[in-house]
mmCIF file of C-alpha atoms in Angstrom:
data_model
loop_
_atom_site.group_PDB
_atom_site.id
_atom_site.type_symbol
_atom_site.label_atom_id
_atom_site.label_comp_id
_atom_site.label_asym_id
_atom_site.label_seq_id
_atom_site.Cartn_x
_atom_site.Cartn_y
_atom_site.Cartn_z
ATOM 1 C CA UNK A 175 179.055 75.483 156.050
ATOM 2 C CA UNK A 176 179.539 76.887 152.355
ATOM 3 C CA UNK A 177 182.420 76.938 151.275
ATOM 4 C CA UNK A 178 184.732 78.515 148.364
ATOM 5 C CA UNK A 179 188.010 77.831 146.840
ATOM 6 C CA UNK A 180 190.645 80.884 147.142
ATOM 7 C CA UNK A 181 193.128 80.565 143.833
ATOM 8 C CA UNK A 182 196.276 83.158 143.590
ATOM 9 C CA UNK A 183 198.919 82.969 141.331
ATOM 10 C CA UNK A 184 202.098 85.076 140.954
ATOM 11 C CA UNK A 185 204.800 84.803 137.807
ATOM 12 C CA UNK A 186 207.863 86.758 137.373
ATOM 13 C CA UNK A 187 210.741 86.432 135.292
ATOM 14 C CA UNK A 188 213.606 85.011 137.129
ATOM 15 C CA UNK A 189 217.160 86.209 136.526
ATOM 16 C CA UNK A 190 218.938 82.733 137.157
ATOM 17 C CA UNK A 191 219.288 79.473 135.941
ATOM 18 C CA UNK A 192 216.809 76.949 135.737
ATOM 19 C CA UNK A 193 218.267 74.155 137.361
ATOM 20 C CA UNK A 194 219.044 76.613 140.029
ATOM 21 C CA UNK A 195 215.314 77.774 140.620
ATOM 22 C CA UNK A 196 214.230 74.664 140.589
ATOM 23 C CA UNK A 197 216.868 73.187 143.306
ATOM 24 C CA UNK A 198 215.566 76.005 145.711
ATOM 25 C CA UNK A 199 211.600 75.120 144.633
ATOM 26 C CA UNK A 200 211.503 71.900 145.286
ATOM 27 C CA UNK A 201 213.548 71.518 148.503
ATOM 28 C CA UNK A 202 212.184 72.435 152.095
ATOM 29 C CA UNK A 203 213.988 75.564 151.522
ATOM 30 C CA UNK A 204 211.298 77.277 149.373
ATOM 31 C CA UNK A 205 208.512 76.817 152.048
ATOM 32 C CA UNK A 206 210.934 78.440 154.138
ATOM 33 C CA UNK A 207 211.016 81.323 152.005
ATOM 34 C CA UNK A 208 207.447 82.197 152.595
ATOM 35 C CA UNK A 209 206.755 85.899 154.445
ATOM 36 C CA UNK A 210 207.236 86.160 158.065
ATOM 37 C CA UNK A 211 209.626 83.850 160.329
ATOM 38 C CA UNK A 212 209.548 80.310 159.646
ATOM 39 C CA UNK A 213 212.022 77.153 159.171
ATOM 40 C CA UNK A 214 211.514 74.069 157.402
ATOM 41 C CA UNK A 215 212.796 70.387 156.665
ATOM 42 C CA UNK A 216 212.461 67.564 155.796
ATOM 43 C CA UNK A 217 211.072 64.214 157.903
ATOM 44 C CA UNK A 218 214.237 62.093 157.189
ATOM 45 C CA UNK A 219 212.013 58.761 156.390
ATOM 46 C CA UNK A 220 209.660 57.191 154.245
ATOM 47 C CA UNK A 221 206.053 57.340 155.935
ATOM 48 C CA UNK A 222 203.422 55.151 153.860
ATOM 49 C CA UNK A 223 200.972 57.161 152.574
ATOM 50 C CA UNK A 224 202.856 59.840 151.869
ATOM 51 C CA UNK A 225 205.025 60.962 148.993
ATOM 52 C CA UNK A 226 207.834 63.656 151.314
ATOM 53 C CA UNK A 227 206.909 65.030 154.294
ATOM 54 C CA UNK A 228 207.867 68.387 155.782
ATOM 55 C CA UNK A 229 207.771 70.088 158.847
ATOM 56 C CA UNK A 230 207.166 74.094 159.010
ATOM 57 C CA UNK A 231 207.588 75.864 162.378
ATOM 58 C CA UNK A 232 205.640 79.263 161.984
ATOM 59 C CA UNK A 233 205.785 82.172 164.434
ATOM 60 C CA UNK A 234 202.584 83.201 164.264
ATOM 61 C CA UNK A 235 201.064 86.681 165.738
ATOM 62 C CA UNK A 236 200.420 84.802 168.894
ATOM 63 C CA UNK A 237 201.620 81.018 169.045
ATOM 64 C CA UNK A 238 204.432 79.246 167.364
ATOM 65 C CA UNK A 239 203.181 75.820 165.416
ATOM 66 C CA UNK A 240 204.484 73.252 163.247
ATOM 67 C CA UNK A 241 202.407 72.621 160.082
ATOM 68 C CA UNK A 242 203.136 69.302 158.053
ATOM 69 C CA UNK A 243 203.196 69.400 153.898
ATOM 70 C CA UNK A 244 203.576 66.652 151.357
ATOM 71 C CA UNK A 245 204.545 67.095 148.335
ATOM 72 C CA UNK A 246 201.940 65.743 146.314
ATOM 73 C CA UNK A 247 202.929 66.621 142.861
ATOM 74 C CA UNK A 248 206.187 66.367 141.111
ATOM 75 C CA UNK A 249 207.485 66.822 137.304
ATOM 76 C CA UNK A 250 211.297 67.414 137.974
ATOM 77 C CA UNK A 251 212.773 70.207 136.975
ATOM 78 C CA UNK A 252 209.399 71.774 136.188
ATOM 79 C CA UNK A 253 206.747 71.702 138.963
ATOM 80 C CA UNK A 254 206.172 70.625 142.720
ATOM 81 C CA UNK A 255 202.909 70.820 144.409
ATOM 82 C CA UNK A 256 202.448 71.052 148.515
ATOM 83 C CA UNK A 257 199.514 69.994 150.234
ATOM 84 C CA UNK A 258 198.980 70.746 153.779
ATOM 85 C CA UNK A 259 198.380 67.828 155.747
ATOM 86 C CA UNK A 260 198.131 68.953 159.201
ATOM 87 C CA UNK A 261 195.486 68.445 161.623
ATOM 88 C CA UNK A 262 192.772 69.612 161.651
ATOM 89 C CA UNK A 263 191.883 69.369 158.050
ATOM 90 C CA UNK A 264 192.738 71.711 155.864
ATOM 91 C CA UNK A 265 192.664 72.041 152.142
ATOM 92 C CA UNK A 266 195.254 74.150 151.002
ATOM 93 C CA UNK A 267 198.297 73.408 148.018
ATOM 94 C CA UNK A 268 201.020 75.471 147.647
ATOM 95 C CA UNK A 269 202.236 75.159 143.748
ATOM 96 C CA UNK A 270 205.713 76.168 141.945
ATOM 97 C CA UNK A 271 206.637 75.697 138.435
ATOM 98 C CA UNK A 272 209.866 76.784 136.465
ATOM 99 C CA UNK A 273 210.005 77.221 132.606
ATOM 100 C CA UNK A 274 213.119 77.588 131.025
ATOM 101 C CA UNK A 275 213.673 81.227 128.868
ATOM 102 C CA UNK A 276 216.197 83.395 127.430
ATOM 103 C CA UNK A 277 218.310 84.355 129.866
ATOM 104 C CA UNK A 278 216.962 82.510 133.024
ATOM 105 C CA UNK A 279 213.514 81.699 133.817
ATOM 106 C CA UNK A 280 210.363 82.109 134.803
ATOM 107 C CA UNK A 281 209.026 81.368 138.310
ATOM 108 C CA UNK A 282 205.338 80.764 139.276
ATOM 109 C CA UNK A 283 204.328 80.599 142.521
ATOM 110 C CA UNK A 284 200.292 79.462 143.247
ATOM 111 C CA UNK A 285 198.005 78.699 145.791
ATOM 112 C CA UNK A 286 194.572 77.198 146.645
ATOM 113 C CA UNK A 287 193.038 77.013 149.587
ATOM 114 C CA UNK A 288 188.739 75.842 150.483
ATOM 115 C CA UNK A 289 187.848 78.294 152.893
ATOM 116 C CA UNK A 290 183.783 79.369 154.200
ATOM 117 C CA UNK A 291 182.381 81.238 151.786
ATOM 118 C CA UNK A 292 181.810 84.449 154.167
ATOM 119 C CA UNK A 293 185.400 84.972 154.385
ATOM 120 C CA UNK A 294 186.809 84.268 151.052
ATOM 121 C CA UNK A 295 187.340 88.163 150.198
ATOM 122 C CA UNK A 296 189.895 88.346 153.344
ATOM 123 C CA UNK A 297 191.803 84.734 152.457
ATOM 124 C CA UNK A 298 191.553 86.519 149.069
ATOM 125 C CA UNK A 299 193.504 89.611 149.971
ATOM 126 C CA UNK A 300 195.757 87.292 152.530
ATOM 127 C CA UNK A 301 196.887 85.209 150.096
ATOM 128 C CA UNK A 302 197.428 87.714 147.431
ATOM 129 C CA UNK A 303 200.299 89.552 149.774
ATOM 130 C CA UNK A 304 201.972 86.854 151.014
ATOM 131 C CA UNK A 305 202.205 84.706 146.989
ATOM 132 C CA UNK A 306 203.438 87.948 145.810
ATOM 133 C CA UNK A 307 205.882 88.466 148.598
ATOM 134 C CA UNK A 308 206.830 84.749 148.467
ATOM 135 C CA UNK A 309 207.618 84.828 144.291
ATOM 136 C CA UNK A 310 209.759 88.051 145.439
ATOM 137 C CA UNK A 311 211.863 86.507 147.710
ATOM 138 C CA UNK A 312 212.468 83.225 145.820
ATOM 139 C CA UNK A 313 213.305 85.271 143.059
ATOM 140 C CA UNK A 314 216.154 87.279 144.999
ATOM 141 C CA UNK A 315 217.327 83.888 146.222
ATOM 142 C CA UNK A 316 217.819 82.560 143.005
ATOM 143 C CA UNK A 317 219.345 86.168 141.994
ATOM 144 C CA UNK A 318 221.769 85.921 144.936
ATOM 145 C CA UNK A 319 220.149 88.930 146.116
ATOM 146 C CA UNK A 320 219.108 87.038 149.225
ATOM 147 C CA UNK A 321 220.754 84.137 151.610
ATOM 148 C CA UNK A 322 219.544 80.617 150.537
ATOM 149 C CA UNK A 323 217.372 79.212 153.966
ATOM 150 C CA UNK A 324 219.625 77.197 155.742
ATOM 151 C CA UNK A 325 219.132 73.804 156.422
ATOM 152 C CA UNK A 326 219.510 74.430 160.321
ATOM 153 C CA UNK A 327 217.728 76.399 161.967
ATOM 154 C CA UNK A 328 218.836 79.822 162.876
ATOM 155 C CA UNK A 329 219.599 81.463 165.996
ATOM 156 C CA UNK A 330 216.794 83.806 165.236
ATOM 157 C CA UNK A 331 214.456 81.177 165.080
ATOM 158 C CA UNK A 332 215.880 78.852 168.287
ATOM 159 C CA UNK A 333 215.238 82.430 170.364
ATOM 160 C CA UNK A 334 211.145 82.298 169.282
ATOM 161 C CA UNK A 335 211.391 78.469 169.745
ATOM 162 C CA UNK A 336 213.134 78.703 173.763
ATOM 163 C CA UNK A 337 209.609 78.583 176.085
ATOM 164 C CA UNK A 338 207.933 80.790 178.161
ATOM 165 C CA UNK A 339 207.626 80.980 181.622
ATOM 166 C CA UNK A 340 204.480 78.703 183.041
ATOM 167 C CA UNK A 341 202.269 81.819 185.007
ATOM 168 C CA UNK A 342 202.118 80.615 189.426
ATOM 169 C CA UNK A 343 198.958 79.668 188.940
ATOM 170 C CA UNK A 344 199.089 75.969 187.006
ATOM 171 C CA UNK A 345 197.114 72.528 186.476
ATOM 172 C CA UNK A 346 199.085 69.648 187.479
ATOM 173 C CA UNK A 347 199.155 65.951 186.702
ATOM 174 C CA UNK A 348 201.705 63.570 187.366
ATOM 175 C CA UNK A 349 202.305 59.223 187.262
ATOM 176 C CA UNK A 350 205.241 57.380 188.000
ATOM 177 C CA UNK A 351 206.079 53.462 187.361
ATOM 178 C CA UNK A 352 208.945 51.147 188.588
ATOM 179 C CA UNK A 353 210.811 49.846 186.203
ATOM 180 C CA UNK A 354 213.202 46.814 186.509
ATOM 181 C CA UNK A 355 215.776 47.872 185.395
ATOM 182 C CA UNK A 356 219.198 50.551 186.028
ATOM 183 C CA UNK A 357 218.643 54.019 185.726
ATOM 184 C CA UNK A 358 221.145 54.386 182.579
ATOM 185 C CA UNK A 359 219.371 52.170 180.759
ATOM 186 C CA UNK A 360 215.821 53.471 181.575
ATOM 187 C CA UNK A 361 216.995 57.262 180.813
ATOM 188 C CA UNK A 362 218.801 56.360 177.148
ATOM 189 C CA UNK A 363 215.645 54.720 176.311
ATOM 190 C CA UNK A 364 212.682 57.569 177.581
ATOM 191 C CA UNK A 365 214.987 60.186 176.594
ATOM 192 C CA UNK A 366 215.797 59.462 172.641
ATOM 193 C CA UNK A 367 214.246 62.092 170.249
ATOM 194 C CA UNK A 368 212.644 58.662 169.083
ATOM 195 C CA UNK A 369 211.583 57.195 172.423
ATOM 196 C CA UNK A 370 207.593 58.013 171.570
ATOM 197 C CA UNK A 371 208.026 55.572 168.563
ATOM 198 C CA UNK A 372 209.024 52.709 170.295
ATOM 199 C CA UNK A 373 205.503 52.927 172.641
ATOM 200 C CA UNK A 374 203.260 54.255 170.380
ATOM 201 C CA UNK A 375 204.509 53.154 166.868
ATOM 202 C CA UNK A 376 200.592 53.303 165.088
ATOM 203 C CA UNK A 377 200.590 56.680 166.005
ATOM 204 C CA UNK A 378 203.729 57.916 165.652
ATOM 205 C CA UNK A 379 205.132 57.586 162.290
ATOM 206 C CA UNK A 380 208.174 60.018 163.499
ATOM 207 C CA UNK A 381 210.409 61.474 165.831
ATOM 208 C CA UNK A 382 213.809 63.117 166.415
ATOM 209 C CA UNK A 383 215.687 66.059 166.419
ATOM 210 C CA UNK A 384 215.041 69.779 164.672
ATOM 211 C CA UNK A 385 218.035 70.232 162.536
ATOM 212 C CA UNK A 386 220.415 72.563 163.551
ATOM 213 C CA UNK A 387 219.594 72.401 167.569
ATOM 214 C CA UNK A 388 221.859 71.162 170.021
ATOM 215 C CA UNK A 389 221.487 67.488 170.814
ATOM 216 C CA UNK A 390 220.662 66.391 174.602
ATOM 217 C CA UNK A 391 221.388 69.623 175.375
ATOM 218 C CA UNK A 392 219.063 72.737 176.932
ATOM 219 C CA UNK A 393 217.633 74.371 173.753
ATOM 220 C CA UNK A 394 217.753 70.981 171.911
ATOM 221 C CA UNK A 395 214.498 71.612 169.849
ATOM 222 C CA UNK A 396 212.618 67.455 169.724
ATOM 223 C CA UNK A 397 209.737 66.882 167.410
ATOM 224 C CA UNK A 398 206.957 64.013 166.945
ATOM 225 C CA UNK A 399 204.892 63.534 163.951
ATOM 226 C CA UNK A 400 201.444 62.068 164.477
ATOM 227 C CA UNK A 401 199.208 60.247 162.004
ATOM 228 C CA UNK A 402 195.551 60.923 162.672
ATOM 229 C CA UNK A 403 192.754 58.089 161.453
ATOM 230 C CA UNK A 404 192.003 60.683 158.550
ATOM 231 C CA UNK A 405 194.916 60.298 157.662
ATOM 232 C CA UNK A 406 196.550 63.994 158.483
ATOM 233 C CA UNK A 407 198.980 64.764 160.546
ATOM 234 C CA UNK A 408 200.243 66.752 163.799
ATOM 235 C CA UNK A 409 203.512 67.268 164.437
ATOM 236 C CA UNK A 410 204.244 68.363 168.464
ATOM 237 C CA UNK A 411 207.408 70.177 168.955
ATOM 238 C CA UNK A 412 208.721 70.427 172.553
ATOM 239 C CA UNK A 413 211.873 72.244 173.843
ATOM 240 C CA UNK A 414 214.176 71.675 176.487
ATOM 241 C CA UNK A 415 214.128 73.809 179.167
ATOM 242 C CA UNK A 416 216.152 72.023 181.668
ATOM 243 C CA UNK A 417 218.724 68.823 181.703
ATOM 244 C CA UNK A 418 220.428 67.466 184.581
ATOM 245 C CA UNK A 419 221.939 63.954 182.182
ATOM 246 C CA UNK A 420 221.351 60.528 183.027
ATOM 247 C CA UNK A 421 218.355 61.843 185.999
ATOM 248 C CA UNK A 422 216.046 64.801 185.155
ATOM 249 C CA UNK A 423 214.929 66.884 181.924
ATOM 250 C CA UNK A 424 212.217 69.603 181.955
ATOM 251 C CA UNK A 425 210.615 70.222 178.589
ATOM 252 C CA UNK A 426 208.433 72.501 177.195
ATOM 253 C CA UNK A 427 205.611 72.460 174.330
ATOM 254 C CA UNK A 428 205.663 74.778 171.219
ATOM 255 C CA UNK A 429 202.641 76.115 170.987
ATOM 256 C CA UNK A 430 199.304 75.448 172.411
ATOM 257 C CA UNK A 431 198.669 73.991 174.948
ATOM 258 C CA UNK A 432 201.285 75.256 176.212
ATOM 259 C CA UNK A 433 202.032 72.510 178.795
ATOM 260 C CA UNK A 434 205.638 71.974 180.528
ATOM 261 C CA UNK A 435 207.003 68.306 181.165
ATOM 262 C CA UNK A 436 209.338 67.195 183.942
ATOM 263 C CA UNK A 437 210.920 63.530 183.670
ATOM 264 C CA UNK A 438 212.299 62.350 186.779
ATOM 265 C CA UNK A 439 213.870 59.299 187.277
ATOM 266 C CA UNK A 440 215.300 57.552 190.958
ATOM 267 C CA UNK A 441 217.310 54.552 191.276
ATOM 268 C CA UNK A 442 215.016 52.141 194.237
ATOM 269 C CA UNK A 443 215.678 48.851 194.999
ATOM 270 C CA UNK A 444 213.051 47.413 192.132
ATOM 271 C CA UNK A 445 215.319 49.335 189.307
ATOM 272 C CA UNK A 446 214.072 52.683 188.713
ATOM 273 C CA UNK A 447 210.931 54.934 189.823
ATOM 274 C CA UNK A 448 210.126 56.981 186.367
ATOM 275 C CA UNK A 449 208.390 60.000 187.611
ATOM 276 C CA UNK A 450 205.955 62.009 184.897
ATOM 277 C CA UNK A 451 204.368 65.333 185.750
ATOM 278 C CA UNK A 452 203.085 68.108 183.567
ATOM 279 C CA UNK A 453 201.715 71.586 184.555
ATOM 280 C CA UNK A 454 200.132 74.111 182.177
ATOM 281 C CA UNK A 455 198.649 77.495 183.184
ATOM 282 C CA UNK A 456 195.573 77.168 184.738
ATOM 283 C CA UNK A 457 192.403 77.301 183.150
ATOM 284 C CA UNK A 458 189.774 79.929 183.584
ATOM 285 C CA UNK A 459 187.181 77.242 184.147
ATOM 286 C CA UNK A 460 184.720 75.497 186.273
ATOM 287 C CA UNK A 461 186.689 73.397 189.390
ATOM 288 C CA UNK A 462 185.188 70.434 188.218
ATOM 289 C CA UNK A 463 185.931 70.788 184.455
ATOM 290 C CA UNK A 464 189.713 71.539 185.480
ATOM 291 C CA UNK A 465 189.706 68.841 187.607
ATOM 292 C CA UNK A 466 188.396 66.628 184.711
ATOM 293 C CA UNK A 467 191.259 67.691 182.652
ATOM 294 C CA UNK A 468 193.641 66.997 184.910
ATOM 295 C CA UNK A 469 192.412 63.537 185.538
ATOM 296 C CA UNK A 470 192.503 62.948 181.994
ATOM 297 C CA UNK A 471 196.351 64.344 181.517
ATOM 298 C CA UNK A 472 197.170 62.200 184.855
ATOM 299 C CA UNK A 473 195.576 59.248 183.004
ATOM 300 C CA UNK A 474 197.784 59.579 179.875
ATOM 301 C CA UNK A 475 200.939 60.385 181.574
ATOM 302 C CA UNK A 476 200.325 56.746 183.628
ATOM 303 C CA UNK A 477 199.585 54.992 180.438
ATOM 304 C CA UNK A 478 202.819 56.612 178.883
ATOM 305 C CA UNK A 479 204.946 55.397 181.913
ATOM 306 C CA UNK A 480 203.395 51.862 181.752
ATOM 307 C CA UNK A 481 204.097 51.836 178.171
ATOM 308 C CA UNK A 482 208.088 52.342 178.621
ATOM 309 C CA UNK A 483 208.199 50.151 182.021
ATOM 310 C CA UNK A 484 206.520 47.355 179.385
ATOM 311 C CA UNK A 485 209.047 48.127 176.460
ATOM 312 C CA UNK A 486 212.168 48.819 178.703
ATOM 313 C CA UNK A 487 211.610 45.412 180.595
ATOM 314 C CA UNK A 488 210.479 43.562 177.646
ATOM 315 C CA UNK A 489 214.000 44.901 175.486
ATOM 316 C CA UNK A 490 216.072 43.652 179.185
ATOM 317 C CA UNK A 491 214.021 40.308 178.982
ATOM 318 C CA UNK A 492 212.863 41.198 182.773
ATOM 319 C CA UNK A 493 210.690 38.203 183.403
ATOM 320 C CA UNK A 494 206.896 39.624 184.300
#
């Protein structure tokens, strides 16, 4: 496909201190400050490969996803430069600079973005908007015209983030395992924000909890960041939608697919049953093809299972 590179760039002089524009440019809480409803921060670890990663829950015109940014550029005090880094590839920088002037200082807000060639006079007039709307409202920030984005996320946002209801009509998988072991100690381990680590740790180069949502709590907002063998990212953000402590927890995905969760566990004379089953709404598709998919989900929900029955057993030194 041919392809062409989309370059915007916005300046305005900023009534406000440098070292003030700058502290609100180069933290998570400028990406936040782009147009429409959004909330970002920061992945709270060093990942190799990376310089800071970021995670930025959109609400989209019709989904909700979390994009992932590293900043891959950095003169302090003067200029930071984003690069998207989510799955699947895209090649798009988001750039701010500050220079010092009489009086305050001046703010300049850029970005570049490869898109196909057909559509570059749309990405053209897209980007346009939203860099000039995006220089405006860091501006006011800095101004104290405007709230600073908080560093938890808002009630506003929590209410886009709380699920949807799964149609009557779903696909269903499920898997269980027995693990040896009691029922506390299998549910503290499955359900930490950072459980998915622990099994999957080549994949998953992150996990916890959104800031600024209630911990193991309904509405508790978890979040796993994915490294792909290009080396970009997904991060999968899943809210819960139902907790009975200790015994059951119902969680639903952000975004597509949009696919609900239930984790069951049940004390048996081995230790512990762990019970896995997800639905999603059912797919206007060939029989076969659904069926196909729902082998495949059923396949990676008993692999999952297997995976904590090896690690939970393994950390109790459970002889095999």
């Amino acid at each position: 496909m041919w392809e062409a590179t989309v370059r915007v760039t916005r300046e305005q002089e900023v009534d406000a201190d440098p070292e003030r524009m700058w502290a609100l440019a180069a933290s998570p809480a400028a990406l936040a400050a782009m147009p429409g409803h959004r909330f970002a921060f920061a992945v709270p670890a060093a990942v190799p490969g990376t310089d800071r990663l970021c995670c930025m829950i959109v609400s989209g015109k019709h989904d909700v996803h979390c994009a992932v940014v590293d900043v891959r550029e950095e003169v302090p005090g003067q200029l930071v430069r984003w690069q998207v880094r989510s799955a699947p590839s895209r090649k798009e920088t988001l750039t701010l600079a500050v220079r010092p002037r009489a009086g305050g200082c001046t703010l300049s807000a850029a970005v570049s973005e490869v898109v196909p060639r057909i559509d570059k006079g749309s990405y053209q007039k897209y980007w346009h908007r939203t860099v000039t709307d995006w220089a405006d409202r860091l501006q006011a920030i800095a101004e104290g015209r405007m709230p600073w984005p908080p560093d938890a996320m808002s009630a506003e946002m929590r209410d886009v983030c709380a699920g949807f209801e799964l149609p009557k009509k779903t696909g269903q998988a499920s898997a269980s395992a027995v693990i040896s072991a009691e029922p506390g100690a299998v549910w503290e381990t499955v359900w930490a924000p950072d459980s998915s680590r622990l099994i999957d740790p080549e994949t998953v180069v992150w996990a916890g909890t959104v800031p600024g949502t209630p911990q193991r709590s309904v509405g508790e907002l978890q979040y796993t960041v994915q490294r792909h063998d290009d080396d970009r990212f997904t991060a999968i953000v899943d809210v819960v939608k139902e907790l009975a402590e200790g015994r059951r927890a119902v969680t639903q995905r952000i975004g597509h697919p949009d696919t609900e969760r239930l984790l069951l566990l049940t004390p048996v004379a081995e230790g512990t049953r762990l019970e896995l089953t997800a639905r999603w709404p059912a797919p206007t598709v060939r029989k076969t093809h659904a069926e196909q998919t729902a082998d495949t989900v059923a396949t990676h929900l008993q692999e999952t299972a297997e995976a904590y029955k090896e690690h939970i057993e393994k950390a109790a030194g459970t002889p095999s």
